[in-house]
């Protein structure tokens, strides 16, 4: 909502009150609002201001301001656009992020507003109706670069402009030609087809021919001959000499204070701390290819104007590339990239003010005895049919035990389980597999659970969704398929029993004649849990209801901040745990002494309303894994069309992560996808404090579950097309879309069967749910997967090593037995911080440990390549000891490793 003052331009009236784009143009030194019909048309002789407003489901509006400068715009208009952007920021409460956009060098965030592309128009904008604005039709040759957003650049209409690396669009009066360089990617060609479609509809009224020309194709096609005739006949395109650009070392990061006179005073370099940023000052952070201006909340408008001018002067005086991005941030709205340059930037976990206020008001009324109705929690919505069939196996080393139906809703914290849920989808049954890892389970069981689940998934027909969850981090969908779930202390596996016996730890495994305390939670009878907690007073919380079990009596405890819904769930859980119990109900504050005595005496416990943390909208990232490299790029304003069949993508929903595998991607198994997902969690791109225990889902193209597609405006017909992304776009352009053949999905599975025994096969599950075949686990067990004779599954996988190395199932207890080693390996465990059992690690030369090596080392943890360097070579390469290196923030470790080609 804008806060207009008498000094604010009237053109900004109502700005930011609605979601979407608003655009203004500088015309004759006046700010003029651009009508929606002209959005996406930018004239090279003007400067523009663009406001994008997002209204999230929870929290305040989010605003991004861009000021776009055409190549032919004058300095006065450019300066005025900068000032007006700052004026708009002030009108919106100084809570925006501002970006400078130069024609031809726009940020991907900016281009994502105008999909498929923007093609600047020569001339100047005029708000007067009927004015031609200098726009005239002419033959043009355009280069198209980018696989998710497209950078368009007009080049001279000449054969010499063509090359083998790019995709070109030649727009003539009667026909549009697409020329694909032989070295261009399928994704770039597909995006260029969207540009062709855009030009056809907007410049030709949909009435022109379209032709595609492949680099190197000379004869046999009339379109090819016609294309080359426009250039005066065919002539070979010179081969570009291969240029291998060595990735520059991590740039030195410098922080400058911008004085009130516009002078820059350096205050820090490389090792930066948030405390260096004072709230009444403005700063410039120079990161090489990108420059940030940080403006404190207490800085004045004039100081901010000076800082913007000073930053532009800085780039000119430094003779920086025109492609250097310039971003303006207000205190409290720092981007993830900006925060990553500072050591230990504090995580923001406080709830938004209006949510906090609503919670406090509700709590006050409840304490006074009033019944306060709560807004239903959206998370409890069913996205799949939760009336499907459920099977649960307990993992016990190399063995699986199928639980009876009456026991499958009781899980022990010291055990691991594999859960298979089969539910009716569109014309077929769908399967969802979980590996549930108890908080107190031992490492061997965790490794086995993931390996066995992968084997079960590979042995099943179709492409089931695979998920990995850790106790206390379960996604809502997990609870919904169980409907009612009881999580008990202790464990039944031999590994757990052996571990506690060796460590002299008391066995806490639940028994009906022992004291036990259960916290009851949930949102409805279809989503309720009873969690056994430590039987002490400090385990209580006023927001919940509890069940206290002793040898002689049963109590139900009702917290003052609990709701009538909670009380209903309490009664239902009592019936589920033991229908013969006759409990005594007590309200918080009226407990008898016998109640406190059973809990070891009265003690302090949380008495405030528990609030869910504020969760931002999801982010989509493309993963580049070519040649052993690992790069992540965010896709802004994403849609279903960004799920490109050649790509591997990560949907970061903050509380859970989805790895989406395109059919034509280079990922050959869900095991690889798990490794990539864990790598993404480790990198924590958004600096949001992601845990390695965040729920991780693996989803394949064509088998997306509803709880994934809900984040998109989903069109099922798009999800079932045949061919690569270029072929699909071409079919749409020609009006001949093809559905994906049924056999395509099974052929994707064939890739993963390269490492799957032939015996791992199972009959399909019938769509009506009747006559189901034996579970895949039967075949898995029959093949003795964990035996030494079957090397595919005998050892822990890389993802397992990374997940559980050095983890302790019991707080304060030592780690259980380490993974088995073969005599040839001698490899120990590496902690997440690089420490751990490194004494037995073999040392390898640096040249063999690099990501791209002519003689790479096999069988190592590729996320910790540096740990295999000898102490001497480590000191030589990193300039510090291993202990000093692992004491650095994670982002600095990663950057140092990247500079040495070890990441």
PDB file of C-alpha atoms in Angstrom, residues 519-673:
ATOM      1  CA  UNK A 519       1.842 -34.970  23.438  1.00  0.00           C
ATOM      2  CA  UNK A 520      -1.255 -34.936  21.233  1.00  0.00           C
ATOM      3  CA  UNK A 521      -1.129 -32.794  18.098  1.00  0.00           C
ATOM      4  CA  UNK A 522      -2.802 -32.462  14.717  1.00  0.00           C
ATOM      5  CA  UNK A 523      -5.429 -30.591  12.751  1.00  0.00           C
ATOM      6  CA  UNK A 524      -8.274 -33.084  12.327  1.00  0.00           C
ATOM      7  CA  UNK A 525      -9.213 -36.747  12.884  1.00  0.00           C
ATOM      8  CA  UNK A 526      -7.503 -37.426   9.547  1.00  0.00           C
ATOM      9  CA  UNK A 527      -4.277 -35.806  10.725  1.00  0.00           C
ATOM     10  CA  UNK A 528      -3.474 -36.476  14.375  1.00  0.00           C
ATOM     11  CA  UNK A 529      -0.443 -37.757  16.221  1.00  0.00           C
ATOM     12  CA  UNK A 530       0.555 -38.809  19.711  1.00  0.00           C
ATOM     13  CA  UNK A 531       4.270 -38.276  20.315  1.00  0.00           C
ATOM     14  CA  UNK A 532       5.883 -39.877  23.361  1.00  0.00           C
ATOM     15  CA  UNK A 533       8.090 -37.306  25.094  1.00  0.00           C
ATOM     16  CA  UNK A 534      10.304 -37.327  28.169  1.00  0.00           C
ATOM     17  CA  UNK A 535       8.112 -37.862  31.290  1.00  0.00           C
ATOM     18  CA  UNK A 536       9.133 -34.618  32.970  1.00  0.00           C
ATOM     19  CA  UNK A 537       7.261 -31.370  33.652  1.00  0.00           C
ATOM     20  CA  UNK A 538       9.400 -29.346  31.235  1.00  0.00           C
ATOM     21  CA  UNK A 539       7.944 -31.403  28.353  1.00  0.00           C
ATOM     22  CA  UNK A 540       4.527 -29.778  28.850  1.00  0.00           C
ATOM     23  CA  UNK A 541       3.364 -26.853  26.737  1.00  0.00           C
ATOM     24  CA  UNK A 542       0.233 -24.741  27.232  1.00  0.00           C
ATOM     25  CA  UNK A 543      -0.587 -25.025  23.513  1.00  0.00           C
ATOM     26  CA  UNK A 544      -1.165 -28.811  23.631  1.00  0.00           C
ATOM     27  CA  UNK A 545      -3.018 -31.598  25.387  1.00  0.00           C
ATOM     28  CA  UNK A 546      -1.176 -34.538  26.956  1.00  0.00           C
ATOM     29  CA  UNK A 547      -1.765 -38.093  28.148  1.00  0.00           C
ATOM     30  CA  UNK A 548       0.143 -39.219  31.265  1.00  0.00           C
ATOM     31  CA  UNK A 549       0.322 -42.967  31.829  1.00  0.00           C
ATOM     32  CA  UNK A 550       1.582 -44.525  35.072  1.00  0.00           C
ATOM     33  CA  UNK A 551       1.319 -47.984  36.568  1.00  0.00           C
ATOM     34  CA  UNK A 552      -1.815 -47.073  38.531  1.00  0.00           C
ATOM     35  CA  UNK A 553      -3.627 -44.215  36.799  1.00  0.00           C
ATOM     36  CA  UNK A 554      -4.128 -42.285  33.556  1.00  0.00           C
ATOM     37  CA  UNK A 555      -4.305 -38.462  33.373  1.00  0.00           C
ATOM     38  CA  UNK A 556      -5.274 -36.217  30.480  1.00  0.00           C
ATOM     39  CA  UNK A 557      -3.817 -32.712  30.774  1.00  0.00           C
ATOM     40  CA  UNK A 558      -5.466 -29.829  28.894  1.00  0.00           C
ATOM     41  CA  UNK A 559      -3.306 -26.786  28.216  1.00  0.00           C
ATOM     42  CA  UNK A 560      -4.879 -23.349  28.620  1.00  0.00           C
ATOM     43  CA  UNK A 561      -4.041 -22.374  25.031  1.00  0.00           C
ATOM     44  CA  UNK A 562      -5.387 -25.574  23.472  1.00  0.00           C
ATOM     45  CA  UNK A 563      -8.557 -25.487  21.379  1.00  0.00           C
ATOM     46  CA  UNK A 564     -11.767 -27.512  21.317  1.00  0.00           C
ATOM     47  CA  UNK A 565     -10.325 -29.250  18.265  1.00  0.00           C
ATOM     48  CA  UNK A 566      -7.339 -30.310  20.362  1.00  0.00           C
ATOM     49  CA  UNK A 567      -9.684 -31.693  23.024  1.00  0.00           C
ATOM     50  CA  UNK A 568     -11.493 -33.784  20.414  1.00  0.00           C
ATOM     51  CA  UNK A 569      -8.199 -35.186  19.130  1.00  0.00           C
ATOM     52  CA  UNK A 570      -7.208 -36.007  22.713  1.00  0.00           C
ATOM     53  CA  UNK A 571     -10.304 -38.171  23.175  1.00  0.00           C
ATOM     54  CA  UNK A 572      -9.714 -39.934  19.866  1.00  0.00           C
ATOM     55  CA  UNK A 573      -6.076 -40.653  20.665  1.00  0.00           C
ATOM     56  CA  UNK A 574      -6.985 -42.126  24.049  1.00  0.00           C
ATOM     57  CA  UNK A 575      -9.251 -44.567  22.277  1.00  0.00           C
ATOM     58  CA  UNK A 576      -6.540 -45.431  19.772  1.00  0.00           C
ATOM     59  CA  UNK A 577      -3.705 -45.994  22.272  1.00  0.00           C
ATOM     60  CA  UNK A 578      -5.778 -48.036  24.722  1.00  0.00           C
ATOM     61  CA  UNK A 579      -9.590 -48.145  24.563  1.00  0.00           C
ATOM     62  CA  UNK A 580      -9.758 -49.607  28.109  1.00  0.00           C
ATOM     63  CA  UNK A 581      -8.236 -46.547  29.799  1.00  0.00           C
ATOM     64  CA  UNK A 582     -10.413 -44.541  32.169  1.00  0.00           C
ATOM     65  CA  UNK A 583      -8.518 -41.250  32.486  1.00  0.00           C
ATOM     66  CA  UNK A 584      -8.785 -38.435  34.984  1.00  0.00           C
ATOM     67  CA  UNK A 585      -8.979 -35.095  33.183  1.00  0.00           C
ATOM     68  CA  UNK A 586      -7.167 -32.081  34.639  1.00  0.00           C
ATOM     69  CA  UNK A 587      -6.874 -28.555  33.299  1.00  0.00           C
ATOM     70  CA  UNK A 588      -3.649 -26.590  33.418  1.00  0.00           C
ATOM     71  CA  UNK A 589      -3.386 -24.919  36.799  1.00  0.00           C
ATOM     72  CA  UNK A 590      -5.531 -27.462  38.700  1.00  0.00           C
ATOM     73  CA  UNK A 591      -3.173 -30.451  38.743  1.00  0.00           C
ATOM     74  CA  UNK A 592      -3.080 -32.657  41.895  1.00  0.00           C
ATOM     75  CA  UNK A 593       0.255 -33.415  43.579  1.00  0.00           C
ATOM     76  CA  UNK A 594       0.176 -36.999  42.327  1.00  0.00           C
ATOM     77  CA  UNK A 595       0.334 -35.644  38.775  1.00  0.00           C
ATOM     78  CA  UNK A 596       3.497 -33.626  39.425  1.00  0.00           C
ATOM     79  CA  UNK A 597       5.074 -36.424  41.446  1.00  0.00           C
ATOM     80  CA  UNK A 598       4.744 -38.786  38.472  1.00  0.00           C
ATOM     81  CA  UNK A 599       6.686 -36.241  36.401  1.00  0.00           C
ATOM     82  CA  UNK A 600       9.463 -35.880  38.951  1.00  0.00           C
ATOM     83  CA  UNK A 601       8.146 -32.650  40.443  1.00  0.00           C
ATOM     84  CA  UNK A 602       6.762 -29.366  39.144  1.00  0.00           C
ATOM     85  CA  UNK A 603       9.038 -27.346  36.841  1.00  0.00           C
ATOM     86  CA  UNK A 604       8.850 -24.501  34.327  1.00  0.00           C
ATOM     87  CA  UNK A 605       7.500 -25.195  30.835  1.00  0.00           C
ATOM     88  CA  UNK A 606       6.485 -23.067  27.805  1.00  0.00           C
ATOM     89  CA  UNK A 607       3.246 -21.166  28.437  1.00  0.00           C
ATOM     90  CA  UNK A 608       3.082 -19.054  25.280  1.00  0.00           C
ATOM     91  CA  UNK A 609       1.159 -19.753  22.102  1.00  0.00           C
ATOM     92  CA  UNK A 610       3.305 -21.699  19.655  1.00  0.00           C
ATOM     93  CA  UNK A 611       3.467 -19.890  16.301  1.00  0.00           C
ATOM     94  CA  UNK A 612       4.392 -21.431  12.988  1.00  0.00           C
ATOM     95  CA  UNK A 613       7.333 -19.712  11.366  1.00  0.00           C
ATOM     96  CA  UNK A 614       6.615 -17.468   8.393  1.00  0.00           C
ATOM     97  CA  UNK A 615       7.128 -19.436   5.178  1.00  0.00           C
ATOM     98  CA  UNK A 616       7.873 -17.622   1.928  1.00  0.00           C
ATOM     99  CA  UNK A 617       6.548 -18.693  -1.447  1.00  0.00           C
ATOM    100  CA  UNK A 618       8.585 -21.478  -3.093  1.00  0.00           C
ATOM    101  CA  UNK A 619      11.620 -20.909  -5.308  1.00  0.00           C
ATOM    102  CA  UNK A 620      12.566 -22.933  -8.393  1.00  0.00           C
ATOM    103  CA  UNK A 621      16.190 -23.681  -9.295  1.00  0.00           C
ATOM    104  CA  UNK A 622      17.817 -25.323 -12.305  1.00  0.00           C
ATOM    105  CA  UNK A 623      20.743 -27.657 -11.557  1.00  0.00           C
ATOM    106  CA  UNK A 624      23.640 -27.923 -13.977  1.00  0.00           C
ATOM    107  CA  UNK A 625      25.574 -31.142 -13.452  1.00  0.00           C
ATOM    108  CA  UNK A 626      27.539 -31.367 -16.688  1.00  0.00           C
ATOM    109  CA  UNK A 627      31.133 -32.633 -16.562  1.00  0.00           C
ATOM    110  CA  UNK A 628      30.994 -33.214 -12.831  1.00  0.00           C
ATOM    111  CA  UNK A 629      30.229 -29.565 -12.143  1.00  0.00           C
ATOM    112  CA  UNK A 630      27.381 -28.440  -9.874  1.00  0.00           C
ATOM    113  CA  UNK A 631      25.809 -25.057 -10.518  1.00  0.00           C
ATOM    114  CA  UNK A 632      22.493 -23.674  -9.341  1.00  0.00           C
ATOM    115  CA  UNK A 633      20.474 -20.927 -11.029  1.00  0.00           C
ATOM    116  CA  UNK A 634      17.168 -19.547  -9.800  1.00  0.00           C
ATOM    117  CA  UNK A 635      14.218 -19.347 -12.210  1.00  0.00           C
ATOM    118  CA  UNK A 636      12.117 -16.305 -11.335  1.00  0.00           C
ATOM    119  CA  UNK A 637       8.322 -16.100 -11.704  1.00  0.00           C
ATOM    120  CA  UNK A 638       8.331 -19.754 -12.652  1.00  0.00           C
ATOM    121  CA  UNK A 639       5.560 -21.684 -14.348  1.00  0.00           C
ATOM    122  CA  UNK A 640       4.984 -25.220 -15.579  1.00  0.00           C
ATOM    123  CA  UNK A 641       6.687 -24.282 -18.860  1.00  0.00           C
ATOM    124  CA  UNK A 642       9.969 -23.956 -16.938  1.00  0.00           C
ATOM    125  CA  UNK A 643       9.949 -27.704 -16.225  1.00  0.00           C
ATOM    126  CA  UNK A 644      12.089 -28.432 -19.271  1.00  0.00           C
ATOM    127  CA  UNK A 645      12.454 -32.107 -20.125  1.00  0.00           C
ATOM    128  CA  UNK A 646      16.273 -31.862 -20.438  1.00  0.00           C
ATOM    129  CA  UNK A 647      16.669 -30.340 -16.974  1.00  0.00           C
ATOM    130  CA  UNK A 648      16.924 -31.336 -13.344  1.00  0.00           C
ATOM    131  CA  UNK A 649      15.133 -28.798 -11.161  1.00  0.00           C
ATOM    132  CA  UNK A 650      14.742 -28.205  -7.442  1.00  0.00           C
ATOM    133  CA  UNK A 651      11.565 -26.707  -6.002  1.00  0.00           C
ATOM    134  CA  UNK A 652      12.532 -25.227  -2.645  1.00  0.00           C
ATOM    135  CA  UNK A 653       9.390 -24.952  -0.500  1.00  0.00           C
ATOM    136  CA  UNK A 654      11.498 -24.182   2.597  1.00  0.00           C
ATOM    137  CA  UNK A 655       9.870 -26.897   4.719  1.00  0.00           C
ATOM    138  CA  UNK A 656      10.401 -29.522   2.021  1.00  0.00           C
ATOM    139  CA  UNK A 657      12.432 -29.935  -1.151  1.00  0.00           C
ATOM    140  CA  UNK A 658      11.403 -31.506  -4.470  1.00  0.00           C
ATOM    141  CA  UNK A 659      13.944 -32.705  -7.035  1.00  0.00           C
ATOM    142  CA  UNK A 660      12.209 -32.901 -10.444  1.00  0.00           C
ATOM    143  CA  UNK A 661      13.844 -35.105 -13.074  1.00  0.00           C
ATOM    144  CA  UNK A 662      13.121 -34.387 -16.736  1.00  0.00           C
ATOM    145  CA  UNK A 663      12.770 -37.407 -19.007  1.00  0.00           C
ATOM    146  CA  UNK A 664      15.631 -36.231 -21.265  1.00  0.00           C
ATOM    147  CA  UNK A 665      17.929 -35.170 -18.409  1.00  0.00           C
ATOM    148  CA  UNK A 666      21.290 -36.821 -17.766  1.00  0.00           C
ATOM    149  CA  UNK A 667      20.145 -38.268 -14.421  1.00  0.00           C
ATOM    150  CA  UNK A 668      19.954 -42.030 -14.626  1.00  0.00           C
ATOM    151  CA  UNK A 669      18.484 -42.995 -11.254  1.00  0.00           C
ATOM    152  CA  UNK A 670      16.641 -41.640  -8.252  1.00  0.00           C
ATOM    153  CA  UNK A 671      19.761 -42.421  -6.254  1.00  0.00           C
ATOM    154  CA  UNK A 672      21.603 -39.734  -8.236  1.00  0.00           C
ATOM    155  CA  UNK A 673      18.698 -37.366  -7.658  1.00  0.00           C
TER     156      UNK A 673
END
